[in-house]
CSV table of C-alpha atoms in Angstrom, one decimal:
chain,number,residue,atom,x,y,z
M,29,UNK,CA,119.4,-84.4,-126.8
M,30,UNK,CA,118.2,-85.0,-130.4
M,31,UNK,CA,116.6,-81.6,-131.1
M,32,UNK,CA,115.2,-82.4,-134.6
M,33,UNK,CA,113.5,-85.5,-133.2
M,34,UNK,CA,112.1,-83.6,-130.3
M,35,UNK,CA,110.7,-80.9,-132.7
M,36,UNK,CA,109.2,-83.5,-134.9
M,37,UNK,CA,107.4,-85.1,-131.9
M,38,UNK,CA,106.1,-81.7,-130.8
M,39,UNK,CA,104.7,-81.1,-134.3
M,40,UNK,CA,102.8,-84.4,-133.9
M,41,UNK,CA,101.3,-82.9,-130.8
M,42,UNK,CA,103.0,-85.1,-128.2
M,43,UNK,CA,102.7,-83.2,-124.9
M,44,UNK,CA,106.0,-84.6,-123.4
M,45,UNK,CA,108.0,-83.2,-126.4
M,46,UNK,CA,106.3,-79.8,-126.0
M,47,UNK,CA,107.0,-79.8,-122.3
M,48,UNK,CA,110.7,-80.7,-122.8
M,49,UNK,CA,111.1,-77.9,-125.4
M,50,UNK,CA,109.6,-75.3,-123.0
M,51,UNK,CA,111.8,-76.6,-120.2
M,52,UNK,CA,114.8,-76.0,-122.4
M,53,UNK,CA,113.6,-72.4,-122.9
M,54,UNK,CA,112.9,-71.8,-119.2
M,55,UNK,CA,116.3,-73.3,-118.3
M,56,UNK,CA,118.2,-71.2,-120.9
M,57,UNK,CA,119.7,-74.5,-122.2
M,58,UNK,CA,122.9,-74.4,-124.2
M,59,UNK,CA,120.8,-76.1,-126.9
M,60,UNK,CA,118.3,-73.2,-127.0
M,61,UNK,CA,119.8,-71.7,-130.1
M,62,UNK,CA,119.5,-75.0,-131.9
M,63,UNK,CA,115.9,-75.3,-130.8
M,64,UNK,CA,114.9,-71.8,-131.9
M,65,UNK,CA,116.6,-72.3,-135.3
M,66,UNK,CA,114.6,-75.6,-135.8
M,67,UNK,CA,111.3,-74.0,-134.8
M,68,UNK,CA,111.7,-70.8,-136.8
M,69,UNK,CA,110.3,-72.2,-140.1
M,70,UNK,CA,107.3,-73.7,-138.3
M,71,UNK,CA,106.0,-70.6,-136.6
M,72,UNK,CA,103.8,-67.7,-137.5
M,73,UNK,CA,100.3,-69.2,-137.7
M,74,UNK,CA,99.1,-69.1,-134.0
M,75,UNK,CA,96.8,-66.3,-132.9
M,76,UNK,CA,98.2,-65.1,-129.6
M,77,UNK,CA,95.7,-63.6,-127.1
M,78,UNK,CA,96.9,-62.0,-123.9
M,79,UNK,CA,94.6,-61.8,-120.9
M,80,UNK,CA,95.5,-59.4,-118.1
M,81,UNK,CA,93.9,-57.7,-115.1
M,82,UNK,CA,94.1,-57.2,-111.4
M,83,UNK,CA,94.2,-60.2,-109.0
M,84,UNK,CA,90.8,-61.8,-108.6
M,85,UNK,CA,89.1,-60.6,-111.7
M,86,UNK,CA,88.7,-64.1,-113.1
M,87,UNK,CA,91.4,-64.4,-115.7
M,88,UNK,CA,91.9,-68.2,-115.2
M,89,UNK,CA,88.1,-68.8,-115.2
M,90,UNK,CA,87.6,-66.8,-118.5
M,91,UNK,CA,90.7,-68.5,-120.1
M,92,UNK,CA,89.3,-71.9,-119.3
M,93,UNK,CA,85.9,-70.9,-120.7
M,94,UNK,CA,87.5,-69.6,-123.9
M,95,UNK,CA,89.5,-72.8,-124.3
M,96,UNK,CA,86.2,-74.7,-124.2
M,97,UNK,CA,84.7,-72.4,-126.8
M,98,UNK,CA,87.6,-72.7,-129.2
M,99,UNK,CA,87.8,-76.5,-128.7
M,100,UNK,CA,84.1,-76.7,-129.6
M,101,UNK,CA,85.1,-75.0,-132.8
M,102,UNK,CA,87.7,-77.6,-133.5
M,103,UNK,CA,90.8,-75.4,-132.8
M,104,UNK,CA,94.0,-76.7,-131.1
M,105,UNK,CA,94.7,-74.5,-128.1
M,106,UNK,CA,97.7,-73.7,-126.1
M,107,UNK,CA,97.7,-71.8,-122.7
M,108,UNK,CA,100.6,-70.2,-120.9
M,109,UNK,CA,99.5,-69.3,-117.4
M,110,UNK,CA,102.1,-67.1,-115.6
M,111,UNK,CA,102.1,-67.2,-111.8
M,112,UNK,CA,104.1,-65.0,-109.4
M,113,UNK,CA,107.3,-66.2,-107.7
M,114,UNK,CA,107.9,-65.6,-104.1
M,115,UNK,CA,110.5,-62.9,-103.5
M,116,UNK,CA,111.6,-64.8,-100.4
M,117,UNK,CA,111.7,-68.5,-101.3
M,118,UNK,CA,111.7,-68.2,-105.1
M,119,UNK,CA,108.9,-70.7,-105.3
M,120,UNK,CA,105.5,-70.4,-107.0
M,121,UNK,CA,102.1,-72.0,-106.6
M,122,UNK,CA,101.1,-72.7,-110.1
M,123,UNK,CA,97.4,-72.4,-109.3
M,124,UNK,CA,96.2,-71.3,-112.7
M,125,UNK,CA,96.8,-74.8,-114.1
M,126,UNK,CA,94.7,-76.2,-111.2
M,127,UNK,CA,91.7,-74.1,-112.3
M,128,UNK,CA,91.9,-75.4,-115.8
M,129,UNK,CA,92.1,-79.1,-114.8
M,130,UNK,CA,88.9,-79.9,-116.8
M,131,UNK,CA,91.1,-79.6,-120.0
M,132,UNK,CA,93.9,-81.8,-118.7
M,133,UNK,CA,92.8,-84.9,-120.6
M,134,UNK,CA,92.1,-83.1,-123.9
M,135,UNK,CA,94.8,-83.9,-126.4
M,136,UNK,CA,93.9,-80.8,-128.3
M,137,UNK,CA,94.8,-78.5,-125.4
M,138,UNK,CA,98.3,-77.9,-124.0
M,139,UNK,CA,98.5,-76.0,-120.7
M,140,UNK,CA,101.8,-74.8,-119.2
M,141,UNK,CA,102.2,-72.9,-116.0
M,142,UNK,CA,105.3,-70.6,-115.7
M,143,UNK,CA,106.7,-68.7,-112.8
M,144,UNK,CA,107.8,-65.1,-113.2
M,145,UNK,CA,111.1,-65.8,-111.4
M,146,UNK,CA,111.3,-62.2,-110.5
M,147,UNK,CA,110.6,-60.8,-114.0
M,148,UNK,CA,108.4,-57.7,-113.9
M,149,UNK,CA,105.7,-56.7,-116.3
M,150,UNK,CA,103.3,-59.6,-115.6
M,151,UNK,CA,105.0,-62.2,-117.7
M,152,UNK,CA,107.9,-64.7,-117.4
M,153,UNK,CA,111.0,-63.8,-119.3
M,154,UNK,CA,110.8,-67.0,-121.3
M,155,UNK,CA,107.2,-66.4,-122.4
M,156,UNK,CA,108.0,-65.2,-126.0
M,157,UNK,CA,110.0,-68.3,-126.7
M,158,UNK,CA,107.4,-70.6,-125.1
M,159,UNK,CA,104.8,-69.1,-127.3
M,160,UNK,CA,106.9,-69.9,-130.3
M,161,UNK,CA,107.1,-73.6,-129.1
M,162,UNK,CA,103.3,-73.8,-128.9
M,163,UNK,CA,103.0,-72.1,-132.3
M,164,UNK,CA,105.3,-74.7,-133.9
M,165,UNK,CA,103.5,-77.5,-132.1
M,166,UNK,CA,100.4,-76.7,-134.0
M,167,UNK,CA,98.4,-74.6,-131.6
M,168,UNK,CA,96.1,-72.4,-133.6
M,169,UNK,CA,95.2,-70.2,-130.7
M,170,UNK,CA,97.6,-69.5,-127.8
M,171,UNK,CA,96.3,-67.8,-124.6
M,172,UNK,CA,98.8,-66.0,-122.5
M,173,UNK,CA,97.5,-65.3,-119.0
M,174,UNK,CA,99.5,-62.8,-117.0
M,175,UNK,CA,99.9,-62.7,-113.2
M,176,UNK,CA,97.6,-60.4,-111.3
M,177,UNK,CA,99.0,-57.1,-112.4
M,178,UNK,CA,98.9,-53.5,-111.3
M,179,UNK,CA,98.2,-50.3,-113.3
M,180,UNK,CA,101.6,-50.0,-115.0
M,181,UNK,CA,102.4,-53.6,-115.9
M,182,UNK,CA,101.6,-53.6,-119.5
M,183,UNK,CA,104.2,-56.0,-121.1
M,184,UNK,CA,101.5,-58.3,-122.5
M,185,UNK,CA,100.5,-55.6,-125.0
M,186,UNK,CA,103.8,-56.1,-126.7
M,187,UNK,CA,103.7,-59.9,-126.7
M,188,UNK,CA,100.1,-60.6,-127.9
M,189,UNK,CA,98.2,-60.1,-131.2
M,190,UNK,CA,95.2,-59.1,-129.2
M,191,UNK,CA,95.2,-57.9,-125.6
M,192,UNK,CA,92.2,-58.5,-123.4
M,193,UNK,CA,91.9,-56.5,-120.1
M,194,UNK,CA,89.6,-57.9,-117.5
M,195,UNK,CA,87.8,-55.8,-114.8
M,196,UNK,CA,85.3,-56.6,-112.1
M,197,UNK,CA,82.8,-54.6,-110.1
M,198,UNK,CA,84.2,-53.1,-107.0
M,199,UNK,CA,87.7,-52.8,-108.2
M,200,UNK,CA,87.6,-49.0,-108.3
M,201,UNK,CA,85.7,-45.9,-109.3
M,202,UNK,CA,85.7,-43.6,-112.3
M,203,UNK,CA,89.0,-42.0,-111.2
M,204,UNK,CA,90.7,-45.5,-111.3
M,205,UNK,CA,89.3,-46.0,-114.8
M,206,UNK,CA,90.8,-42.7,-116.0
M,207,UNK,CA,94.4,-43.5,-114.8
M,208,UNK,CA,97.0,-44.3,-117.3
M,209,UNK,CA,98.5,-47.7,-117.7
M,210,UNK,CA,96.8,-51.0,-118.0
M,211,UNK,CA,93.5,-49.5,-119.1
M,212,UNK,CA,95.1,-48.1,-122.2
M,213,UNK,CA,96.4,-51.3,-123.7
M,214,UNK,CA,93.2,-53.2,-124.3
M,215,UNK,CA,91.9,-54.3,-127.7
M,216,UNK,CA,89.0,-55.8,-125.8
M,217,UNK,CA,87.6,-55.1,-122.3
M,218,UNK,CA,85.7,-57.7,-120.3
M,219,UNK,CA,83.7,-56.7,-117.3
M,220,UNK,CA,83.7,-60.1,-115.6
M,221,UNK,CA,81.4,-61.1,-112.7
M,222,UNK,CA,78.8,-58.9,-114.3
M,223,UNK,CA,76.1,-60.4,-112.1
M,224,UNK,CA,77.4,-58.4,-109.1
M,225,UNK,CA,76.3,-55.0,-108.0
M,226,UNK,CA,78.3,-52.2,-109.7
M,227,UNK,CA,78.8,-53.9,-113.1
M,228,UNK,CA,76.8,-51.3,-114.9
M,229,UNK,CA,78.8,-48.5,-113.3
M,230,UNK,CA,82.1,-50.3,-114.1
M,231,UNK,CA,81.1,-50.6,-117.8
M,232,UNK,CA,79.9,-47.0,-117.9
M,233,UNK,CA,83.2,-45.7,-116.3
M,234,UNK,CA,85.2,-47.7,-118.8
M,235,UNK,CA,83.2,-46.6,-121.7
M,236,UNK,CA,83.7,-43.0,-120.6
M,237,UNK,CA,87.5,-43.5,-120.3
M,238,UNK,CA,87.6,-44.9,-123.8
M,239,UNK,CA,85.7,-41.9,-125.1
M,240,UNK,CA,88.4,-39.7,-123.6
M,241,UNK,CA,91.2,-41.5,-125.4
M,242,UNK,CA,93.1,-40.6,-128.5
M,243,UNK,CA,91.0,-39.5,-131.5
M,244,UNK,CA,90.1,-42.3,-133.8
M,245,UNK,CA,89.6,-42.0,-137.5
M,246,UNK,CA,86.7,-43.7,-139.4
M,247,UNK,CA,87.5,-47.4,-139.6
M,248,UNK,CA,89.9,-47.4,-136.6
M,249,UNK,CA,89.3,-50.1,-134.0
M,250,UNK,CA,87.4,-49.0,-131.0
M,251,UNK,CA,87.8,-51.6,-128.2
M,252,UNK,CA,84.5,-53.2,-127.3
M,253,UNK,CA,83.3,-53.7,-123.8
M,254,UNK,CA,81.8,-57.2,-123.1
M,255,UNK,CA,80.0,-58.2,-119.9
M,256,UNK,CA,80.5,-61.8,-118.8
M,257,UNK,CA,80.0,-64.2,-116.0
M,258,UNK,CA,82.8,-66.6,-116.9
M,259,UNK,CA,82.1,-69.0,-114.1
M,260,UNK,CA,78.7,-69.7,-115.7
M,261,UNK,CA,79.8,-69.4,-119.3
M,262,UNK,CA,77.7,-66.3,-119.8
M,263,UNK,CA,79.1,-63.8,-122.3
M,264,UNK,CA,81.9,-66.1,-123.4
M,265,UNK,CA,80.5,-66.4,-127.0
M,266,UNK,CA,80.5,-62.6,-127.2
M,267,UNK,CA,84.1,-62.5,-126.1
M,268,UNK,CA,85.0,-65.0,-128.8
M,269,UNK,CA,83.1,-63.0,-131.4
M,270,UNK,CA,84.9,-59.8,-130.4
M,271,UNK,CA,88.3,-61.6,-130.6
M,272,UNK,CA,87.6,-62.9,-134.1
M,273,UNK,CA,86.3,-59.5,-135.2
M,274,UNK,CA,89.6,-57.9,-134.0
M,275,UNK,CA,91.7,-60.5,-135.7
M,276,UNK,CA,89.8,-60.0,-139.0
M,277,UNK,CA,90.2,-56.2,-138.7
M,278,UNK,CA,93.9,-56.5,-138.1
M,279,UNK,CA,94.4,-58.8,-141.0
M,280,UNK,CA,92.4,-56.5,-143.3
M,281,UNK,CA,94.4,-53.4,-142.3
M,282,UNK,CA,97.8,-55.1,-142.1
M,283,UNK,CA,98.0,-54.4,-138.4
M,284,UNK,CA,98.5,-58.1,-137.5
M,285,UNK,CA,101.7,-58.3,-139.6
M,286,UNK,CA,102.9,-55.0,-138.3
M,287,UNK,CA,102.4,-56.1,-134.6
M,288,UNK,CA,104.2,-59.3,-135.2
M,289,UNK,CA,107.2,-57.5,-136.9
M,290,UNK,CA,107.3,-55.1,-133.9
M,291,UNK,CA,107.2,-58.1,-131.5
M,292,UNK,CA,110.1,-59.8,-133.3
M,293,UNK,CA,112.1,-56.6,-133.2
M,294,UNK,CA,111.6,-56.3,-129.5
M,295,UNK,CA,112.6,-59.9,-129.0
M,296,UNK,CA,115.8,-59.5,-131.0
M,297,UNK,CA,116.6,-56.3,-129.2
M,298,UNK,CA,116.1,-57.9,-125.8
M,299,UNK,CA,118.4,-60.8,-126.7
M,300,UNK,CA,121.1,-58.4,-128.0
M,301,UNK,CA,120.9,-56.3,-124.9
M,302,UNK,CA,121.1,-59.4,-122.7
M,303,UNK,CA,124.2,-60.5,-124.5
M,304,UNK,CA,125.8,-57.1,-124.1
M,305,UNK,CA,124.9,-57.1,-120.5
M,306,UNK,CA,126.6,-60.4,-120.0
M,307,UNK,CA,129.7,-59.2,-121.7
M,308,UNK,CA,129.8,-56.1,-119.5
M,309,UNK,CA,129.3,-58.4,-116.5
M,310,UNK,CA,132.3,-60.4,-117.6
M,311,UNK,CA,134.4,-57.2,-117.4
M,312,UNK,CA,134.0,-56.9,-113.6
M,313,UNK,CA,137.5,-57.0,-112.2
M,314,UNK,CA,138.9,-56.4,-115.7
M,315,UNK,CA,141.6,-53.7,-115.9
M,316,UNK,CA,139.7,-51.8,-118.6
M,317,UNK,CA,136.6,-51.3,-116.5
M,318,UNK,CA,138.6,-50.7,-113.4
M,319,UNK,CA,140.7,-48.0,-115.2
M,320,UNK,CA,137.6,-46.2,-116.4
M,321,UNK,CA,136.0,-46.4,-113.0
M,322,UNK,CA,139.1,-44.9,-111.4
M,323,UNK,CA,139.0,-42.0,-113.9
M,324,UNK,CA,135.4,-41.3,-113.1
M,325,UNK,CA,135.9,-41.5,-109.4
M,326,UNK,CA,138.8,-39.0,-109.5
M,327,UNK,CA,137.0,-36.6,-111.8
M,328,UNK,CA,139.3,-37.1,-114.8
M,329,UNK,CA,136.3,-38.0,-117.0
M,330,UNK,CA,132.5,-38.2,-116.7
M,331,UNK,CA,130.4,-41.4,-116.7
M,332,UNK,CA,129.0,-40.8,-120.2
M,333,UNK,CA,132.4,-40.5,-121.8
M,334,UNK,CA,133.6,-43.6,-119.9
M,335,UNK,CA,130.5,-45.6,-121.0
M,336,UNK,CA,131.0,-44.6,-124.6
M,337,UNK,CA,134.6,-45.8,-124.4
M,338,UNK,CA,133.4,-49.1,-122.9
M,339,UNK,CA,130.8,-49.6,-125.6
M,340,UNK,CA,133.4,-48.9,-128.3
M,341,UNK,CA,135.6,-51.5,-126.7
M,342,UNK,CA,132.8,-54.1,-126.5
M,343,UNK,CA,131.6,-53.6,-130.0
M,344,UNK,CA,135.0,-53.3,-131.7
M,345,UNK,CA,135.6,-56.1,-134.3
């Protein structure tokens, strides 16, 4: 495959080229290193917005409405919609893309559904590299929509510039709002389906929870709470306004650059740990690992000493 030609076509906004690059990422192609090296100088401009929340709160509907709003403003938009994989068959119904079918014919929008393939945290393992592909392809805003997540699945906070947490009336009481986890990661909170009974109570409980959070100094960002009915387009402009305010605040304070450096550090660390894990896996059946295991099993040494010896062996020049 001619990677430079493929990257050039993606820069021109050709959907098929973008799709092939993301497929190389998802399939962990042997050419992935070449692809990432070619994309590196072309990235760093996209504003990455993560949307997360429990199943049924309206993430796909809000994402679609936000795409409409940003396209109206002339922005090129990319969407990564992550769907859960079956733990039994391994398959996935990529339904989020179905819900955004109104944008399918828009050349300024690229939508990609990805299956988690067993990866925990609400995202697919290939999501960071896929975001980089969309960034290099000229998408000015990239929305990353997680699977329907629980209280502790907060990986999106480390992958996005701005994290949007969606809630809906009837999803729990004030005790749920006070629990640690997903309700601590938001830069913006959206109470969707705000035309339903209980919306006021949900917003009130959320506001109370935010008031109990860590002390903020003057000038620090306090996550706003926006009410919306995404299915009717109500409150969407307010969400966009809040997103742009948060982006401006981050740029002014240097927070955006800091978050992106931290994101890059986590990605490098993940790749390094994965490479080490593969090397350790290659040692199964190897005499060195077997010898260390035998010594631990017979009590001659402890697991920590054995693991230190293994790491020294793996990292020796």
